[in-house]
mmCIF file of C-alpha atoms in Angstrom:
data_model
loop_
_atom_site.group_PDB
_atom_site.id
_atom_site.type_symbol
_atom_site.label_atom_id
_atom_site.label_comp_id
_atom_site.label_asym_id
_atom_site.label_seq_id
_atom_site.Cartn_x
_atom_site.Cartn_y
_atom_site.Cartn_z
ATOM 1 C CA UNK A 203 -49.156 -42.948 -32.574
ATOM 2 C CA UNK A 204 -50.048 -41.787 -36.035
ATOM 3 C CA UNK A 205 -52.037 -38.884 -34.623
ATOM 4 C CA UNK A 206 -49.225 -37.844 -32.334
ATOM 5 C CA UNK A 207 -46.806 -37.805 -35.266
ATOM 6 C CA UNK A 208 -49.197 -35.664 -37.294
ATOM 7 C CA UNK A 209 -49.683 -33.271 -34.380
ATOM 8 C CA UNK A 210 -45.919 -32.997 -33.876
ATOM 9 C CA UNK A 211 -45.378 -32.261 -37.537
ATOM 10 C CA UNK A 212 -48.144 -29.666 -37.511
ATOM 11 C CA UNK A 213 -46.610 -28.091 -34.401
ATOM 12 C CA UNK A 214 -43.176 -27.899 -36.039
ATOM 13 C CA UNK A 215 -44.729 -26.273 -39.088
ATOM 14 C CA UNK A 216 -46.440 -23.650 -36.950
ATOM 15 C CA UNK A 217 -43.255 -22.901 -35.032
ATOM 16 C CA UNK A 218 -41.433 -22.240 -38.269
ATOM 17 C CA UNK A 219 -44.167 -20.023 -39.617
ATOM 18 C CA UNK A 220 -44.297 -18.007 -36.407
ATOM 19 C CA UNK A 221 -40.607 -17.123 -36.021
ATOM 20 C CA UNK A 222 -38.396 -14.938 -38.188
ATOM 21 C CA UNK A 223 -36.711 -16.703 -41.058
ATOM 22 C CA UNK A 224 -33.023 -16.076 -41.433
ATOM 23 C CA UNK A 225 -32.606 -14.632 -44.906
ATOM 24 C CA UNK A 226 -29.297 -14.028 -46.661
ATOM 25 C CA UNK A 227 -29.218 -10.283 -47.350
ATOM 26 C CA UNK A 228 -29.496 -9.137 -50.942
ATOM 27 C CA UNK A 229 -26.029 -7.717 -51.872
ATOM 28 C CA UNK A 230 -27.652 -4.422 -52.885
ATOM 29 C CA UNK A 231 -29.466 -4.229 -49.518
ATOM 30 C CA UNK A 232 -26.183 -4.871 -47.753
ATOM 31 C CA UNK A 233 -24.356 -2.274 -49.856
ATOM 32 C CA UNK A 234 -26.907 0.515 -49.636
ATOM 33 C CA UNK A 235 -28.688 0.096 -46.300
ATOM 34 C CA UNK A 236 -25.934 -1.448 -44.207
ATOM 35 C CA UNK A 237 -23.562 1.413 -45.037
ATOM 36 C CA UNK A 238 -25.222 3.379 -42.220
ATOM 37 C CA UNK A 239 -26.843 0.758 -40.001
ATOM 38 C CA UNK A 240 -27.297 -2.934 -39.424
ATOM 39 C CA UNK A 241 -28.887 -4.872 -42.280
ATOM 40 C CA UNK A 242 -32.119 -5.353 -40.320
ATOM 41 C CA UNK A 243 -33.709 -8.724 -41.092
ATOM 42 C CA UNK A 244 -36.581 -8.089 -43.547
ATOM 43 C CA UNK A 245 -38.834 -10.377 -41.475
ATOM 44 C CA UNK A 246 -38.818 -7.869 -38.608
ATOM 45 C CA UNK A 247 -41.267 -5.520 -40.360
ATOM 46 C CA UNK A 248 -44.456 -6.209 -42.312
ATOM 47 C CA UNK A 249 -44.595 -5.547 -46.059
ATOM 48 C CA UNK A 250 -46.658 -2.345 -45.634
ATOM 49 C CA UNK A 251 -43.966 -0.821 -43.376
ATOM 50 C CA UNK A 252 -41.154 -1.666 -45.805
ATOM 51 C CA UNK A 253 -43.205 -0.191 -48.624
ATOM 52 C CA UNK A 254 -43.588 3.122 -46.780
ATOM 53 C CA UNK A 255 -39.883 3.141 -45.857
ATOM 54 C CA UNK A 256 -38.753 2.547 -49.407
ATOM 55 C CA UNK A 257 -41.149 5.220 -50.659
ATOM 56 C CA UNK A 258 -39.676 7.947 -48.449
ATOM 57 C CA UNK A 259 -35.915 7.330 -48.461
ATOM 58 C CA UNK A 260 -35.201 11.042 -48.913
ATOM 59 C CA UNK A 261 -36.631 11.512 -45.404
ATOM 60 C CA UNK A 262 -35.340 8.405 -43.687
ATOM 61 C CA UNK A 263 -35.667 8.996 -39.930
ATOM 62 C CA UNK A 264 -34.222 12.480 -40.272
ATOM 63 C CA UNK A 265 -31.580 11.762 -42.907
ATOM 64 C CA UNK A 266 -31.471 11.631 -46.683
ATOM 65 C CA UNK A 267 -30.989 8.012 -47.782
ATOM 66 C CA UNK A 268 -32.268 8.544 -51.322
ATOM 67 C CA UNK A 269 -31.270 6.056 -54.010
ATOM 68 C CA UNK A 270 -31.501 5.701 -57.758
ATOM 69 C CA UNK A 271 -34.785 4.224 -59.000
ATOM 70 C CA UNK A 272 -33.322 0.905 -60.132
ATOM 71 C CA UNK A 273 -31.813 0.236 -56.688
ATOM 72 C CA UNK A 274 -35.052 1.230 -54.943
ATOM 73 C CA UNK A 275 -36.976 -1.203 -57.161
ATOM 74 C CA UNK A 276 -34.524 -4.048 -56.565
ATOM 75 C CA UNK A 277 -34.366 -3.618 -52.785
ATOM 76 C CA UNK A 278 -38.144 -3.025 -52.480
ATOM 77 C CA UNK A 279 -38.947 -6.212 -54.383
ATOM 78 C CA UNK A 280 -36.648 -8.239 -52.148
ATOM 79 C CA UNK A 281 -38.054 -6.681 -48.952
ATOM 80 C CA UNK A 282 -41.620 -7.377 -50.065
ATOM 81 C CA UNK A 283 -40.709 -11.024 -50.724
ATOM 82 C CA UNK A 284 -39.097 -11.512 -47.320
ATOM 83 C CA UNK A 285 -41.185 -9.181 -45.143
ATOM 84 C CA UNK A 286 -42.535 -10.623 -41.902
ATOM 85 C CA UNK A 287 -45.814 -12.438 -42.271
ATOM 86 C CA UNK A 288 -45.795 -14.414 -39.055
ATOM 87 C CA UNK A 289 -48.204 -13.355 -36.362
ATOM 88 C CA UNK A 290 -46.227 -10.938 -34.214
ATOM 89 C CA UNK A 291 -44.942 -8.961 -37.193
ATOM 90 C CA UNK A 292 -48.298 -8.530 -38.903
ATOM 91 C CA UNK A 293 -48.792 -5.399 -36.798
ATOM 92 C CA UNK A 294 -47.373 -2.208 -38.379
ATOM 93 C CA UNK A 295 -45.381 -0.508 -35.589
ATOM 94 C CA UNK A 296 -45.576 3.270 -34.966
ATOM 95 C CA UNK A 297 -43.373 5.157 -37.462
ATOM 96 C CA UNK A 298 -42.526 1.775 -38.978
ATOM 97 C CA UNK A 299 -39.815 1.411 -36.353
ATOM 98 C CA UNK A 300 -38.778 -2.133 -35.452
ATOM 99 C CA UNK A 301 -37.975 -0.835 -31.965
ATOM 100 C CA UNK A 302 -41.584 0.286 -31.470
ATOM 101 C CA UNK A 303 -43.037 -3.134 -32.298
ATOM 102 C CA UNK A 304 -44.881 -4.730 -29.401
ATOM 103 C CA UNK A 305 -42.756 -7.881 -29.634
ATOM 104 C CA UNK A 306 -39.557 -5.775 -29.506
ATOM 105 C CA UNK A 307 -40.717 -3.768 -26.482
ATOM 106 C CA UNK A 308 -41.780 -6.976 -24.705
ATOM 107 C CA UNK A 309 -38.499 -8.757 -25.447
ATOM 108 C CA UNK A 310 -36.494 -5.814 -24.098
ATOM 109 C CA UNK A 311 -38.609 -5.014 -21.056
ATOM 110 C CA UNK A 312 -35.741 -5.896 -18.687
ATOM 111 C CA UNK A 313 -33.304 -3.479 -20.367
ATOM 112 C CA UNK A 314 -32.763 -0.292 -18.332
ATOM 113 C CA UNK A 315 -33.950 2.544 -20.651
ATOM 114 C CA UNK A 316 -30.779 4.457 -19.709
ATOM 115 C CA UNK A 317 -28.720 1.810 -21.539
ATOM 116 C CA UNK A 318 -30.127 2.811 -24.932
ATOM 117 C CA UNK A 319 -28.869 6.374 -24.425
ATOM 118 C CA UNK A 320 -25.278 5.536 -23.478
ATOM 119 C CA UNK A 321 -22.572 6.440 -25.994
ATOM 120 C CA UNK A 322 -21.556 2.774 -26.270
ATOM 121 C CA UNK A 323 -25.048 1.831 -27.478
ATOM 122 C CA UNK A 324 -26.498 5.063 -28.923
ATOM 123 C CA UNK A 325 -30.030 3.749 -29.491
ATOM 124 C CA UNK A 326 -32.261 0.713 -29.373
ATOM 125 C CA UNK A 327 -31.798 0.465 -33.140
ATOM 126 C CA UNK A 328 -28.158 -0.517 -32.621
ATOM 127 C CA UNK A 329 -28.854 -4.245 -32.243
ATOM 128 C CA UNK A 330 -25.192 -5.149 -32.675
ATOM 129 C CA UNK A 331 -24.268 -3.428 -29.402
ATOM 130 C CA UNK A 332 -25.553 -6.523 -27.521
ATOM 131 C CA UNK A 333 -26.494 -9.065 -30.198
ATOM 132 C CA UNK A 334 -23.070 -10.214 -31.331
ATOM 133 C CA UNK A 335 -24.339 -12.085 -34.407
ATOM 134 C CA UNK A 336 -26.933 -9.486 -35.426
ATOM 135 C CA UNK A 337 -25.062 -8.755 -38.645
ATOM 136 C CA UNK A 338 -25.694 -12.374 -39.606
ATOM 137 C CA UNK A 339 -29.391 -12.047 -38.833
ATOM 138 C CA UNK A 340 -29.094 -14.093 -35.627
ATOM 139 C CA UNK A 341 -30.554 -12.852 -32.341
ATOM 140 C CA UNK A 342 -30.232 -15.860 -30.039
ATOM 141 C CA UNK A 343 -30.157 -15.323 -26.285
ATOM 142 C CA UNK A 344 -26.839 -17.184 -26.047
ATOM 143 C CA UNK A 345 -25.185 -14.617 -28.325
ATOM 144 C CA UNK A 346 -26.058 -11.596 -26.180
ATOM 145 C CA UNK A 347 -23.091 -9.807 -24.627
ATOM 146 C CA UNK A 348 -22.679 -6.846 -22.302
ATOM 147 C CA UNK A 349 -21.859 -3.978 -24.708
ATOM 148 C CA UNK A 350 -18.204 -3.015 -24.996
ATOM 149 C CA UNK A 351 -17.509 0.333 -23.372
ATOM 150 C CA UNK A 352 -20.789 0.437 -21.441
ATOM 151 C CA UNK A 353 -20.461 1.753 -17.895
ATOM 152 C CA UNK A 354 -20.106 -1.045 -15.331
ATOM 153 C CA UNK A 355 -22.987 0.391 -13.242
ATOM 154 C CA UNK A 356 -25.356 -1.221 -15.764
ATOM 155 C CA UNK A 357 -23.922 -4.645 -14.925
ATOM 156 C CA UNK A 358 -26.248 -5.065 -11.970
ATOM 157 C CA UNK A 359 -29.295 -5.717 -14.101
ATOM 158 C CA UNK A 360 -27.397 -7.770 -16.621
ATOM 159 C CA UNK A 361 -27.706 -11.514 -16.705
ATOM 160 C CA UNK A 362 -24.715 -12.697 -18.820
ATOM 161 C CA UNK B 121 -38.734 19.051 -99.271
ATOM 162 C CA UNK B 122 -38.580 21.748 -96.626
ATOM 163 C CA UNK B 123 -39.883 19.270 -94.037
ATOM 164 C CA UNK B 124 -37.005 16.940 -94.967
ATOM 165 C CA UNK B 125 -34.448 19.719 -94.331
ATOM 166 C CA UNK B 126 -35.971 20.471 -90.942
ATOM 167 C CA UNK B 127 -35.832 16.786 -90.008
ATOM 168 C CA UNK B 128 -32.170 16.536 -91.060
ATOM 169 C CA UNK B 129 -31.274 19.637 -89.067
ATOM 170 C CA UNK B 130 -33.053 18.196 -86.025
ATOM 171 C CA UNK B 131 -31.117 14.959 -86.351
ATOM 172 C CA UNK B 132 -27.810 16.902 -86.613
ATOM 173 C CA UNK B 133 -28.638 18.894 -83.477
ATOM 174 C CA UNK B 134 -29.617 15.739 -81.617
ATOM 175 C CA UNK B 135 -26.407 14.004 -82.720
ATOM 176 C CA UNK B 136 -24.324 16.952 -81.499
ATOM 177 C CA UNK B 137 -26.138 16.918 -78.156
ATOM 178 C CA UNK B 138 -25.517 13.183 -77.847
ATOM 179 C CA UNK B 139 -21.798 13.597 -78.581
ATOM 180 C CA UNK B 140 -21.557 16.368 -76.016
ATOM 181 C CA UNK B 141 -23.370 14.190 -73.459
ATOM 182 C CA UNK B 142 -21.008 11.309 -74.201
ATOM 183 C CA UNK B 143 -17.996 13.598 -73.697
ATOM 184 C CA UNK B 144 -19.382 14.915 -70.427
ATOM 185 C CA UNK B 145 -20.215 11.401 -69.271
ATOM 186 C CA UNK B 146 -16.661 10.371 -70.191
ATOM 187 C CA UNK B 147 -15.290 13.051 -67.884
ATOM 188 C CA UNK B 148 -17.745 12.195 -65.129
ATOM 189 C CA UNK B 149 -16.846 8.516 -65.234
ATOM 190 C CA UNK B 150 -13.121 9.039 -64.728
ATOM 191 C CA UNK B 151 -11.797 6.519 -62.249
ATOM 192 C CA UNK B 152 -9.411 8.220 -59.805
ATOM 193 C CA UNK B 153 -9.942 10.814 -57.103
ATOM 194 C CA UNK B 154 -7.647 13.225 -58.994
ATOM 195 C CA UNK B 155 -9.648 12.785 -62.195
ATOM 196 C CA UNK B 156 -12.911 13.295 -60.331
ATOM 197 C CA UNK B 157 -11.464 16.420 -58.761
ATOM 198 C CA UNK B 158 -10.569 17.646 -62.251
ATOM 199 C CA UNK B 159 -14.136 17.076 -63.438
ATOM 200 C CA UNK B 160 -15.588 18.888 -60.412
ATOM 201 C CA UNK B 161 -13.205 21.827 -60.861
ATOM 202 C CA UNK B 162 -14.195 22.082 -64.532
ATOM 203 C CA UNK B 163 -17.856 22.195 -63.491
ATOM 204 C CA UNK B 164 -17.068 24.797 -60.823
ATOM 205 C CA UNK B 165 -15.177 26.917 -63.365
ATOM 206 C CA UNK B 166 -12.319 27.693 -60.965
ATOM 207 C CA UNK B 167 -9.464 25.873 -59.294
ATOM 208 C CA UNK B 168 -10.431 24.366 -55.942
ATOM 209 C CA UNK B 169 -9.191 25.567 -52.567
ATOM 210 C CA UNK B 170 -8.185 22.873 -50.084
ATOM 211 C CA UNK B 171 -8.185 25.435 -47.244
ATOM 212 C CA UNK B 172 -11.776 26.424 -47.982
ATOM 213 C CA UNK B 173 -12.665 22.764 -48.282
ATOM 214 C CA UNK B 174 -11.335 22.054 -44.792
ATOM 215 C CA UNK B 175 -13.272 24.979 -43.348
ATOM 216 C CA UNK B 176 -16.460 23.918 -45.140
ATOM 217 C CA UNK B 177 -16.038 20.321 -43.929
ATOM 218 C CA UNK B 178 -15.762 21.273 -40.277
ATOM 219 C CA UNK B 179 -18.377 24.047 -40.201
ATOM 220 C CA UNK B 180 -22.060 23.697 -39.456
ATOM 221 C CA UNK B 181 -24.353 25.047 -42.113
ATOM 222 C CA UNK B 182 -27.517 25.866 -40.209
ATOM 223 C CA UNK B 183 -28.288 22.295 -39.200
ATOM 224 C CA UNK B 184 -27.231 19.950 -36.448
ATOM 225 C CA UNK B 185 -24.509 18.094 -38.336
ATOM 226 C CA UNK B 186 -21.289 19.027 -40.079
ATOM 227 C CA UNK B 187 -19.412 16.654 -42.403
ATOM 228 C CA UNK B 188 -17.074 16.066 -39.459
ATOM 229 C CA UNK B 189 -19.982 14.813 -37.288
ATOM 230 C CA UNK B 190 -19.636 11.424 -38.993
ATOM 231 C CA UNK B 191 -16.239 11.580 -40.717
ATOM 232 C CA UNK B 192 -14.204 13.325 -37.929
ATOM 233 C CA UNK B 193 -12.412 16.671 -38.258
ATOM 234 C CA UNK B 194 -9.410 14.769 -39.621
ATOM 235 C CA UNK B 195 -10.975 12.113 -41.903
ATOM 236 C CA UNK B 196 -7.821 9.996 -42.156
ATOM 237 C CA UNK B 197 -9.181 7.236 -39.912
ATOM 238 C CA UNK B 198 -12.521 5.520 -39.339
ATOM 239 C CA UNK B 199 -15.469 7.747 -38.478
ATOM 240 C CA UNK B 200 -18.756 6.910 -36.796
ATOM 241 C CA UNK B 201 -22.314 7.521 -37.997
ATOM 242 C CA UNK B 202 -23.692 10.265 -35.753
ATOM 243 C CA UNK B 203 -27.057 8.518 -35.375
ATOM 244 C CA UNK B 204 -26.389 4.815 -35.485
ATOM 245 C CA UNK B 205 -22.774 4.629 -34.314
ATOM 246 C CA UNK B 206 -21.870 2.413 -37.265
ATOM 247 C CA UNK B 207 -18.219 2.646 -38.261
ATOM 248 C CA UNK B 208 -17.451 4.576 -41.460
ATOM 249 C CA UNK B 209 -14.147 3.887 -43.213
ATOM 250 C CA UNK B 210 -11.655 6.729 -43.760
ATOM 251 C CA UNK B 211 -12.689 9.345 -46.317
ATOM 252 C CA UNK B 212 -9.283 10.639 -47.419
ATOM 253 C CA UNK B 213 -8.178 8.667 -50.508
ATOM 254 C CA UNK B 214 -4.590 8.241 -49.247
ATOM 255 C CA UNK B 215 -6.004 6.291 -46.289
ATOM 256 C CA UNK B 216 -8.714 4.455 -48.225
ATOM 257 C CA UNK B 217 -7.892 3.964 -51.927
ATOM 258 C CA UNK B 218 -11.497 3.042 -52.757
ATOM 259 C CA UNK B 219 -12.717 6.571 -52.032
ATOM 260 C CA UNK B 220 -13.718 8.708 -55.021
ATOM 261 C CA UNK B 221 -13.057 5.989 -57.582
ATOM 262 C CA UNK B 222 -16.735 5.582 -58.557
ATOM 263 C CA UNK B 223 -18.264 8.947 -59.572
ATOM 264 C CA UNK B 224 -21.854 7.686 -59.284
ATOM 265 C CA UNK B 225 -21.155 6.620 -55.708
ATOM 266 C CA UNK B 226 -19.440 9.924 -54.864
ATOM 267 C CA UNK B 227 -22.364 11.882 -56.304
ATOM 268 C CA UNK B 228 -24.864 9.773 -54.364
ATOM 269 C CA UNK B 229 -23.123 10.470 -51.070
ATOM 270 C CA UNK B 230 -22.580 14.169 -51.828
ATOM 271 C CA UNK B 231 -26.304 14.438 -52.625
ATOM 272 C CA UNK B 232 -27.428 12.719 -49.406
ATOM 273 C CA UNK B 233 -24.875 14.187 -47.036
ATOM 274 C CA UNK B 234 -25.105 17.745 -48.365
ATOM 275 C CA UNK B 235 -28.857 17.495 -47.879
ATOM 276 C CA UNK B 236 -28.324 16.334 -44.280
ATOM 277 C CA UNK B 237 -25.723 18.982 -43.471
ATOM 278 C CA UNK B 238 -26.895 21.974 -45.544
ATOM 279 C CA UNK B 239 -30.529 21.119 -46.391
ATOM 280 C CA UNK B 240 -29.612 21.565 -50.054
ATOM 281 C CA UNK B 241 -27.311 20.146 -52.704
ATOM 282 C CA UNK B 242 -23.700 21.329 -52.654
ATOM 283 C CA UNK B 243 -22.403 23.440 -55.514
ATOM 284 C CA UNK B 244 -19.662 21.980 -57.747
ATOM 285 C CA UNK B 245 -17.260 24.529 -56.207
ATOM 286 C CA UNK B 246 -18.058 23.354 -52.658
ATOM 287 C CA UNK B 247 -17.598 19.719 -53.639
ATOM 288 C CA UNK B 248 -14.347 20.484 -55.460
ATOM 289 C CA UNK B 249 -12.975 22.367 -52.429
ATOM 290 C CA UNK B 250 -13.793 19.525 -50.034
ATOM 291 C CA UNK B 251 -12.356 16.924 -52.343
ATOM 292 C CA UNK B 252 -9.201 18.991 -52.933
ATOM 293 C CA UNK B 253 -8.656 19.049 -49.183
ATOM 294 C CA UNK B 254 -9.321 15.297 -48.829
ATOM 295 C CA UNK B 255 -6.893 14.510 -51.664
ATOM 296 C CA UNK B 256 -4.258 16.746 -50.033
ATOM 297 C CA UNK B 257 -4.253 14.664 -46.824
ATOM 298 C CA UNK B 258 -1.208 12.415 -47.043
ATOM 299 C CA UNK B 259 0.171 9.644 -44.921
#
């Protein structure tokens, strides 16, 4: 019995370490980064990716997102603290894009690629189009909804 | 003794520069959209033109986006980020009283957005024109 209890505890510990932690966004992160896009959970990218992102804000995926030095320092420090360290995020995705991470691609394999391009969604980076609690850092299956304004022809491969 | 005089003169010059900087900063930190417009016009050295501002806002400047790409041709309601689709609150101060009340914030967004739209910083005259037009939009 004792061994089972220890194994269960160990298992619970592993599960925690291997899934993204929900982190309350730093107000500065919310203010500066979430002005243009979702406040992506810091655990979705490894520290090296965040470091590159924060070092090239003047060329941020085609737009200028440059910030004053003090803000860059504050946000960078917080991202480094909360960056993903669990197994699936240890990989640095191409172009440091969350949407190019292997775990992201795998999780969205059933999504018709056409959906990303529809005006109601715009791109795979727009998590909130389907994940209704994404702005709170929650991505549970039960919270997924068919995007508002998306053409009904995409309903057929939708499970909600 | 001569060295002493030089030092004193240096200190006087530095003090004058500091006072001037403080005055300029005082102007730049004014808190309303009208005051900010005044500061921009002073920098531009001419009175702003709302008509030119409107034209500038809606025109492309050699790149893919115009200001209107995200803020709409009539920025009196919510706009939408051209890339991400995220909602952007109204830009005209009469429809969003928070706009142009924090000069550091205004400058930050002018810097970024001008770079995106024009691939360079905007001149004080261009900024003054755009802001004059935005301030002129009334309910």
